[in-house]
XYZ file of C-alpha atoms in Angstrom:
541
model
C 52.961 16.860 -126.261
C 50.315 19.108 -127.788
C 48.933 16.229 -129.854
C 48.793 13.976 -126.808
C 46.732 16.652 -125.077
C 44.103 16.264 -127.801
C 43.702 12.578 -126.924
C 42.933 13.558 -123.340
C 40.483 16.223 -124.502
C 38.837 13.669 -126.789
C 38.345 11.280 -123.888
C 36.978 14.065 -121.693
C 34.609 15.094 -124.471
C 33.331 11.524 -124.723
C 32.797 11.406 -120.965
C 31.064 14.782 -121.095
C 28.747 13.717 -123.882
C 27.740 10.762 -121.779
C 26.386 13.158 -119.146
C 24.158 15.121 -121.538
C 20.616 13.686 -121.504
C 19.508 14.283 -125.096
C 16.424 12.205 -125.792
C 15.927 8.590 -124.760
C 19.370 7.448 -125.900
C 21.034 10.306 -124.030
C 19.125 9.493 -120.857
C 20.238 5.880 -121.086
C 23.864 6.968 -121.507
C 23.553 9.260 -118.501
C 22.118 6.465 -116.373
C 24.865 4.091 -117.507
C 27.494 6.735 -116.730
C 26.111 7.244 -113.230
C 26.016 3.487 -112.684
C 29.621 3.302 -113.905
C 30.700 6.006 -111.468
C 28.984 4.262 -108.562
C 30.497 0.891 -109.480
C 33.899 2.520 -109.945
C 33.747 4.108 -106.501
C 32.647 0.832 -104.955
C 35.430 -1.132 -106.652
C 38.025 1.504 -105.777
C 36.969 1.530 -102.121
C 36.730 -2.249 -101.856
C 40.044 -2.786 -103.650
C 41.801 -0.187 -101.509
C 40.487 -1.823 -98.334
C 41.421 -5.351 -99.441
C 44.970 -4.426 -100.446
C 45.509 -2.161 -97.439
C 44.329 -4.748 -94.914
C 45.930 -7.666 -96.718
C 49.339 -6.024 -97.133
C 49.304 -4.875 -93.481
C 48.608 -8.319 -92.015
C 51.077 -9.825 -89.570
C 50.742 -13.215 -91.277
C 53.082 -13.526 -94.266
C 50.869 -16.170 -95.879
C 47.842 -13.885 -95.699
C 49.817 -11.012 -97.204
C 51.067 -12.884 -100.266
C 47.748 -14.684 -100.802
C 45.612 -11.537 -100.686
C 47.985 -9.219 -102.535
C 49.092 -11.738 -105.149
C 45.620 -13.003 -106.028
C 43.997 -9.556 -105.954
C 46.677 -8.011 -108.146
C 46.516 -10.870 -110.641
C 42.710 -10.688 -110.759
C 42.737 -6.947 -111.485
C 45.387 -7.253 -114.204
C 43.648 -10.215 -115.826
C 40.399 -8.253 -115.816
C 42.053 -5.417 -117.708
C 43.373 -7.869 -120.293
C 40.130 -9.783 -120.846
C 37.254 -7.344 -120.373
C 38.149 -5.118 -123.373
C 37.812 -8.210 -125.556
C 34.271 -8.725 -124.280
C 33.181 -5.072 -124.511
C 35.021 -4.134 -127.694
C 33.370 -1.132 -129.345
C 31.832 0.329 -126.171
C 34.622 2.886 -125.700
C 34.956 5.114 -128.763
C 38.691 5.582 -128.086
C 39.540 1.874 -128.029
C 39.238 0.944 -131.702
C 42.517 1.933 -133.422
C 40.780 1.950 -136.829
C 39.199 5.300 -135.938
C 42.630 6.936 -136.252
C 43.616 5.268 -139.523
C 43.038 8.340 -141.730
C 44.765 10.798 -139.411
C 48.456 11.652 -140.089
C 49.604 10.867 -136.560
C 53.041 9.300 -135.944
C 52.856 5.883 -134.367
C 54.770 6.905 -131.241
C 52.423 9.816 -130.566
C 49.385 7.665 -131.335
C 50.357 4.925 -128.893
C 51.305 7.403 -126.181
C 48.107 9.368 -126.658
C 45.922 6.267 -126.525
C 47.583 5.120 -123.302
C 47.226 8.541 -121.689
C 43.594 8.780 -122.807
C 42.893 5.353 -121.362
C 44.217 6.561 -118.007
C 41.576 9.306 -118.010
C 38.513 7.295 -117.195
C 36.582 5.581 -114.456
C 38.284 2.144 -114.725
C 41.815 3.571 -114.635
C 41.114 5.941 -111.748
C 39.368 3.200 -109.772
C 42.267 0.810 -110.399
C 44.848 3.372 -109.299
C 42.939 4.200 -106.111
C 42.542 0.521 -105.283
C 46.222 -0.224 -105.922
C 47.290 2.674 -103.715
C 46.025 0.598 -100.814
C 49.499 -0.938 -100.946
C 50.842 2.373 -99.630
C 49.126 1.656 -96.318
C 50.639 -1.811 -96.119
C 54.058 -0.479 -97.071
C 53.865 2.171 -94.361
C 52.773 -0.330 -91.707
C 55.336 -3.003 -92.586
C 58.310 -0.963 -93.776
C 57.751 2.655 -92.849
C 58.133 5.662 -95.124
C 60.584 4.115 -97.658
C 58.267 1.205 -98.390
C 55.249 3.531 -98.588
C 57.035 5.762 -101.101
C 58.109 2.678 -103.051
C 54.458 1.601 -103.323
C 53.543 4.714 -105.328
C 55.660 3.974 -108.445
C 54.744 0.300 -108.081
C 51.054 1.238 -108.280
C 51.696 3.465 -111.306
C 53.630 0.710 -113.089
C 50.824 -1.719 -112.317
C 48.276 0.669 -113.852
C 50.457 1.193 -116.948
C 50.740 -2.572 -117.346
C 46.959 -2.904 -117.187
C 46.311 -0.110 -119.675
C 49.068 -1.039 -122.109
C 48.143 -4.706 -121.917
C 44.491 -4.002 -122.677
C 45.442 -1.816 -125.646
C 47.877 -4.364 -127.021
C 45.403 -7.224 -126.732
C 42.611 -5.156 -128.280
C 44.785 -4.106 -131.230
C 46.050 -7.631 -131.798
C 42.529 -9.028 -132.044
C 40.778 -5.954 -133.479
C 40.021 -7.492 -136.871
C 38.609 -10.610 -135.258
C 36.574 -8.667 -132.709
C 34.761 -6.711 -135.419
C 33.082 -9.874 -136.705
C 29.537 -10.755 -135.645
C 30.592 -14.243 -134.612
C 33.130 -12.912 -132.133
C 30.584 -10.489 -130.705
C 28.215 -13.401 -130.173
C 31.028 -15.344 -128.528
C 31.711 -12.375 -126.258
C 28.090 -12.504 -125.089
C 28.508 -16.166 -124.212
C 31.700 -15.450 -122.289
C 29.927 -12.728 -120.343
C 27.215 -15.228 -119.415
C 29.826 -17.788 -118.364
C 31.812 -15.294 -116.288
C 28.683 -13.899 -114.636
C 27.348 -17.356 -113.871
C 30.691 -18.487 -112.480
C 31.051 -15.711 -109.898
C 28.830 -17.346 -107.289
C 30.188 -20.878 -107.764
C 33.720 -19.513 -107.772
C 33.249 -17.751 -104.447
C 31.713 -20.851 -102.880
C 34.492 -23.022 -104.275
C 37.202 -20.750 -102.857
C 35.449 -20.572 -99.485
C 35.139 -24.359 -99.373
C 38.770 -24.779 -100.425
C 39.977 -22.457 -97.665
C 37.740 -24.140 -95.088
C 39.094 -27.587 -95.911
C 42.762 -26.853 -96.653
C 43.446 -23.481 -95.056
C 45.374 -20.796 -96.921
C 47.971 -23.230 -98.264
C 46.726 -23.456 -101.879
C 45.959 -19.725 -102.056
C 49.352 -18.842 -100.618
C 51.103 -21.024 -103.171
C 49.107 -19.431 -105.981
C 49.899 -15.956 -104.653
C 53.629 -16.702 -104.513
C 53.645 -18.009 -108.075
C 51.612 -15.082 -109.412
C 53.884 -12.663 -107.558
C 56.712 -13.630 -109.909
C 54.611 -13.045 -113.013
C 53.764 -9.671 -114.575
C 50.186 -10.080 -113.339
C 51.076 -9.389 -109.697
C 54.826 -8.674 -109.607
C 54.337 -4.956 -108.891
C 52.004 -5.723 -105.992
C 54.313 -8.343 -104.497
C 57.263 -5.950 -104.832
C 55.691 -3.732 -102.170
C 55.579 -6.707 -99.788
C 59.285 -7.314 -100.372
C 60.020 -3.644 -99.714
C 57.990 -3.777 -96.516
C 60.183 -6.626 -95.266
C 63.371 -4.801 -96.248
C 64.226 -7.176 -99.102
C 65.011 -4.429 -101.579
C 66.884 -6.547 -104.169
C 63.854 -8.832 -104.499
C 61.558 -5.812 -104.667
C 63.583 -4.312 -107.508
C 63.688 -7.688 -109.274
C 59.899 -7.907 -109.220
C 59.583 -4.375 -110.573
C 62.065 -5.299 -113.300
C 59.669 -8.056 -114.373
C 56.949 -5.441 -114.817
C 59.260 -3.119 -116.775
C 60.278 -5.941 -119.122
C 56.616 -6.874 -119.599
C 55.804 -3.241 -120.433
C 58.561 -3.170 -123.042
C 57.344 -6.398 -124.641
C 53.737 -5.199 -124.676
C 54.774 -1.887 -126.240
C 56.663 -3.748 -128.974
C 53.734 -6.108 -129.571
C 51.325 -3.205 -129.747
C 53.475 -1.318 -132.242
C 53.604 -4.418 -134.459
C 49.845 -5.026 -134.440
C 48.663 -1.406 -134.379
C 48.926 -0.805 -138.134
C 47.113 -4.070 -138.838
C 44.344 -3.050 -136.429
C 44.033 0.410 -138.012
C 43.722 -1.035 -141.513
C 41.310 -3.742 -140.399
C 43.399 -6.534 -141.926
C 43.701 -10.065 -140.618
C 46.843 -12.105 -140.280
C 45.041 -15.374 -140.656
C 44.961 -15.080 -144.418
C 42.110 -15.953 -146.747
C 40.251 -19.136 -146.089
C 38.612 -21.024 -148.894
C 35.777 -23.277 -147.903
C 35.989 -26.542 -149.707
C 33.009 -28.819 -150.010
C 34.112 -32.423 -149.963
C 32.297 -35.686 -150.247
C 29.896 -37.111 -152.756
C 26.936 -35.292 -151.209
C 28.309 -31.872 -152.052
C 26.937 -28.827 -150.255
C 24.021 -30.706 -148.688
C 26.361 -33.266 -147.148
C 28.462 -30.451 -145.706
C 25.466 -29.252 -143.679
C 25.334 -32.550 -141.775
C 27.656 -32.655 -138.728
C 30.352 -35.302 -138.842
C 28.784 -37.226 -135.956
C 25.629 -37.824 -138.046
C 27.061 -38.509 -141.505
C 27.196 -42.271 -141.108
C 23.495 -42.515 -140.270
C 20.777 -43.093 -142.883
C 19.356 -39.869 -144.268
C 15.854 -38.904 -143.258
C 13.690 -36.246 -141.706
C 14.796 -36.953 -138.142
C 18.509 -36.710 -139.006
C 17.877 -33.512 -140.985
C 16.143 -31.842 -138.027
C 18.864 -32.986 -135.631
C 21.542 -31.593 -137.961
C 19.684 -28.301 -138.219
C 19.299 -28.052 -134.448
C 22.977 -28.751 -133.845
C 23.900 -25.904 -136.185
C 21.386 -23.628 -134.448
C 22.814 -24.540 -131.058
C 26.207 -23.205 -132.133
C 25.118 -20.224 -134.244
C 22.203 -18.787 -132.239
C 23.511 -16.689 -129.304
C 20.369 -17.457 -127.303
C 21.077 -21.180 -127.416
C 24.766 -20.648 -126.711
C 23.941 -18.544 -123.674
C 21.516 -21.231 -122.519
C 24.113 -23.976 -122.936
C 26.674 -21.896 -121.080
C 24.286 -21.645 -118.125
C 23.464 -25.358 -118.288
C 27.162 -26.185 -118.379
C 27.820 -24.095 -115.279
C 24.965 -25.818 -113.435
C 26.172 -29.256 -114.529
C 29.652 -28.527 -113.199
C 28.734 -26.487 -110.139
C 26.083 -28.600 -108.427
C 27.894 -31.972 -108.360
C 31.187 -30.524 -107.175
C 29.617 -28.280 -104.537
C 27.103 -30.805 -103.160
C 29.186 -33.969 -103.433
C 32.899 -33.135 -103.550
C 33.419 -29.843 -101.666
C 31.692 -30.764 -98.418
C 32.671 -30.794 -94.777
C 33.991 -33.750 -92.815
C 33.972 -36.059 -95.822
C 30.170 -36.260 -95.972
C 28.347 -35.299 -99.151
C 25.536 -32.766 -98.820
C 23.448 -34.901 -101.191
C 23.919 -38.318 -102.824
C 25.374 -38.183 -106.315
C 22.304 -39.906 -107.913
C 20.000 -37.298 -106.379
C 22.148 -34.448 -107.704
C 22.312 -35.864 -111.227
C 18.550 -36.458 -111.196
C 17.998 -32.775 -110.473
C 20.490 -31.717 -113.156
C 18.796 -33.970 -115.698
C 15.466 -32.327 -114.912
C 16.958 -28.836 -115.307
C 18.431 -29.743 -118.691
C 15.244 -31.373 -119.922
C 13.079 -28.447 -118.868
C 15.067 -26.171 -121.223
C 12.933 -27.591 -124.062
C 9.804 -25.961 -122.631
C 9.657 -23.419 -125.494
C 11.592 -25.257 -128.178
C 9.560 -23.698 -131.008
C 9.872 -20.150 -129.708
C 13.495 -19.905 -130.806
C 12.505 -20.936 -134.346
C 10.071 -18.111 -134.909
C 8.814 -17.907 -138.476
C 11.301 -20.591 -139.553
C 8.940 -23.158 -138.026
C 6.602 -22.479 -140.958
C 8.982 -24.442 -143.188
C 8.370 -27.575 -141.125
C 4.621 -27.101 -141.431
C 4.821 -26.614 -145.193
C 6.954 -29.732 -145.641
C 4.606 -31.704 -143.411
C 7.057 -32.981 -140.798
C 5.213 -35.445 -138.516
C 4.777 -34.092 -135.018
C 6.295 -37.136 -133.309
C 9.380 -36.983 -135.511
C 9.697 -33.247 -134.853
C 9.619 -33.590 -131.088
C 11.843 -36.662 -130.906
C 14.424 -34.982 -133.122
C 14.491 -31.954 -130.795
C 15.114 -34.178 -127.768
C 17.822 -36.163 -129.569
C 19.553 -32.916 -130.574
C 19.724 -31.697 -126.994
C 20.817 -35.119 -125.739
C 23.736 -35.236 -128.179
C 25.082 -32.031 -126.638
C 24.422 -32.440 -122.913
C 24.646 -36.191 -122.302
C 28.428 -36.425 -122.945
C 29.062 -33.469 -120.612
C 26.842 -34.834 -117.853
C 28.394 -38.297 -118.191
C 31.916 -36.900 -117.947
C 31.084 -34.755 -114.918
C 29.388 -37.679 -113.156
C 32.383 -39.956 -113.685
C 34.810 -37.251 -112.509
C 32.789 -36.581 -109.361
C 32.499 -40.303 -108.652
C 36.276 -40.704 -108.892
C 37.081 -37.600 -106.838
C 34.729 -38.350 -103.957
C 35.433 -41.360 -104.259
C 31.991 -42.712 -105.083
C 32.666 -44.826 -108.135
C 30.074 -47.401 -107.055
C 27.296 -44.812 -107.379
C 28.276 -43.621 -110.875
C 26.012 -46.123 -112.743
C 23.102 -45.213 -110.475
C 23.803 -41.504 -110.995
C 23.820 -41.920 -114.773
C 20.524 -43.812 -114.552
C 18.800 -41.150 -112.462
C 20.141 -38.438 -114.782
C 18.647 -40.243 -117.783
C 15.327 -40.663 -115.994
C 15.201 -37.000 -114.977
C 16.150 -35.787 -118.441
C 13.654 -38.052 -120.196
C 10.676 -37.171 -118.020
C 11.449 -33.443 -118.042
C 11.954 -33.466 -121.818
C 8.634 -35.264 -122.335
C 6.795 -32.705 -120.208
C 8.652 -29.815 -121.839
C 7.809 -30.705 -125.431
C 4.187 -31.142 -124.380
C 4.225 -27.657 -122.874
C 5.953 -26.340 -126.004
C 3.011 -27.559 -128.095
C 0.228 -26.476 -125.744
C 1.675 -23.194 -124.400
C 4.161 -21.735 -126.910
C 5.215 -18.079 -126.815
C 7.527 -15.840 -128.880
C 11.177 -15.435 -127.948
C 13.295 -12.250 -128.014
C 15.236 -11.464 -131.152
C 18.309 -13.600 -131.789
C 20.683 -10.637 -131.649
C 20.249 -10.128 -127.907
C 19.976 -13.113 -125.563
C 19.451 -10.788 -122.594
C 16.275 -9.274 -124.026
C 12.989 -10.546 -122.666
C 9.620 -10.795 -124.321
C 6.946 -8.654 -122.753
C 4.232 -10.032 -120.511
C 3.688 -13.356 -118.778
C 7.210 -13.725 -117.408
C 6.026 -14.588 -113.895
C 3.464 -17.079 -115.192
C 6.067 -18.799 -117.363
C 8.480 -19.015 -114.454
C 5.782 -20.653 -112.349
C 5.024 -23.098 -115.157
C 8.708 -24.032 -115.358
C 8.769 -24.579 -111.593
C 5.641 -26.744 -111.775
C 7.180 -28.682 -114.652
C 10.353 -29.389 -112.669
C 8.394 -30.582 -109.645
C 6.170 -32.729 -111.865
C 9.165 -34.247 -113.641
C 10.771 -35.192 -110.341
C 7.475 -36.697 -109.218
C 7.192 -38.736 -112.417
C 10.560 -40.334 -111.684
C 9.049 -41.815 -108.526
C 9.622 -45.454 -109.575
C 13.304 -44.751 -110.189
C 13.621 -42.955 -106.844
C 11.885 -45.881 -105.130
C 14.294 -48.307 -106.776
C 17.235 -46.234 -105.529
C 15.885 -46.334 -101.974
C 14.910 -50.017 -101.945
C 17.737 -51.659 -103.874
C 20.617 -53.024 -101.782
C 24.062 -51.502 -102.229
C 25.289 -54.450 -104.262
C 22.483 -54.031 -106.824
C 22.506 -50.238 -107.042
C 24.064 -50.485 -110.508
C 20.680 -51.710 -111.790
C 19.545 -48.087 -111.699
C 21.471 -47.512 -114.935
C 19.188 -49.698 -117.087
C 16.137 -48.869 -114.959
C 16.653 -45.099 -115.195
C 17.686 -45.212 -118.835
C 14.674 -47.316 -119.753
C 12.349 -45.066 -117.778
C 13.697 -41.969 -119.527
C 13.301 -43.519 -122.981
C 9.790 -44.711 -122.093
C 8.810 -41.216 -120.921
C 10.152 -39.663 -124.135
C 8.279 -42.131 -126.336
C 4.983 -41.677 -124.505
C 5.342 -37.893 -124.224
C 6.235 -37.387 -127.880
C 3.461 -39.793 -128.942
C 0.832 -37.681 -127.190
C 2.366 -34.264 -127.865
C 3.189 -35.207 -131.467
C -0.470 -35.816 -132.267
C -1.319 -32.496 -130.643
C 1.340 -30.772 -132.751
C -0.131 -32.224 -135.935
C -3.485 -30.697 -134.982
C -2.217 -27.392 -133.558
C 0.660 -26.602 -135.920
C -0.815 -23.334 -137.277
C -1.773 -22.184 -133.770
C 1.766 -22.882 -132.563
C 3.189 -20.843 -135.448
C 0.860 -17.953 -134.642
C 1.833 -18.037 -130.963
C 5.595 -18.010 -131.586
C 5.508 -15.291 -134.262
C 7.114 -12.138 -132.765
C 4.765 -9.201 -132.386
C 6.081 -6.210 -134.336
């Protein structure tokens, strides 16, 4: 017990150090700690209110929907967030205790107890204790008393689950690639919050609480929300079912404890269970051939294919591009479903071709500073003497290879779900027109108005100065791109319903024409202004 006390003191010392403003770094930690306390209080208060009101409702469907979904969301957050923020908490990484002669049982117990001494654990416990109010309202004192151990078991499940998951993937999480992937997941989760709320609101408005109630009932029989649902059973006097749900949590705790004990030593030593991997270079081209993605290997070699292959590798390896693609993917999924599928009274808020036109413009405008992400690496292209037209066309082809399949799939899915299958060809045509015109304008802007990008290690960093002006330029570019698709829009308005499919070749041809003309003009400018572009995109030290 004395050793376990040291884990608590260690956690308190870490929290105390965070409140000591020593220099700039200390001030930042203090600000972050204060922000964490405020967010913790807000989440604790909001969670307590949601669970208290939801578990006290007279409607059984409301009770199981609110309690089941809220409990599952909190537990899932505890399991997933440590994977994204691995290394932030100094007491999370088991490798820090590898050289200390601490028995495994004491180590695991101490780490769990230390994890309970912190803002997230306290906020979670306060929020979960909102079930006490619902238990008291629905079942009186016995149900209220039953809610207390249920809340404690729920907290232990969250803490033990987060520790077990972190230990199991500790070796993987220490790699730079996984940290970059965590950044992308944070972007995806953050960008999905708004669309998710709108989607749930639309789902409830159209179908009532039926789907949410079903999900809550299912989750109530899983470890994610079994402890929360057990309080509802106790409030209705169904004590055998309440004990059965708590038994699910106890069994899950036992399994997590066993899993943690198995993976803890591996996490402390920093070993990996995946075993060594030998990279084998196959094919007659050797190492050079291995740099070309499989989708391009059948094409004749040349400068354009080489640049496309390089860009595709950059898209996957550079966290800035991955964050950008995550945002573009969310937009491509969110807008069509929200404006076409999830609408009231069976009427779409906007025609599918209009939505895909706008999405195509958004995707194409992402090329507005295509050279900024290269930085000094762009000097290699200047030294080799890559023609400007080839350079720009390769950049557009690279982006198209990534986004066109996704946009095509989403358009077809939306057309089948609406149903609006007849407008799918027209939607694909307008998307191609929007993407082509926006890409042509963007590469022109990239040549005439380049600027340096933040360092690749932090996609959330911003370069100093000119942010408002660049945002206005992007807005002007989007409006201009939509205006340049005027002939395609006119064809959509004037063509009869039976000939609307002609927008596919019309829009596709217009997009290709815009790309050819734009890269022809901007390519010549790039040949003349190559050194100036390199100077503009070079980061200022």
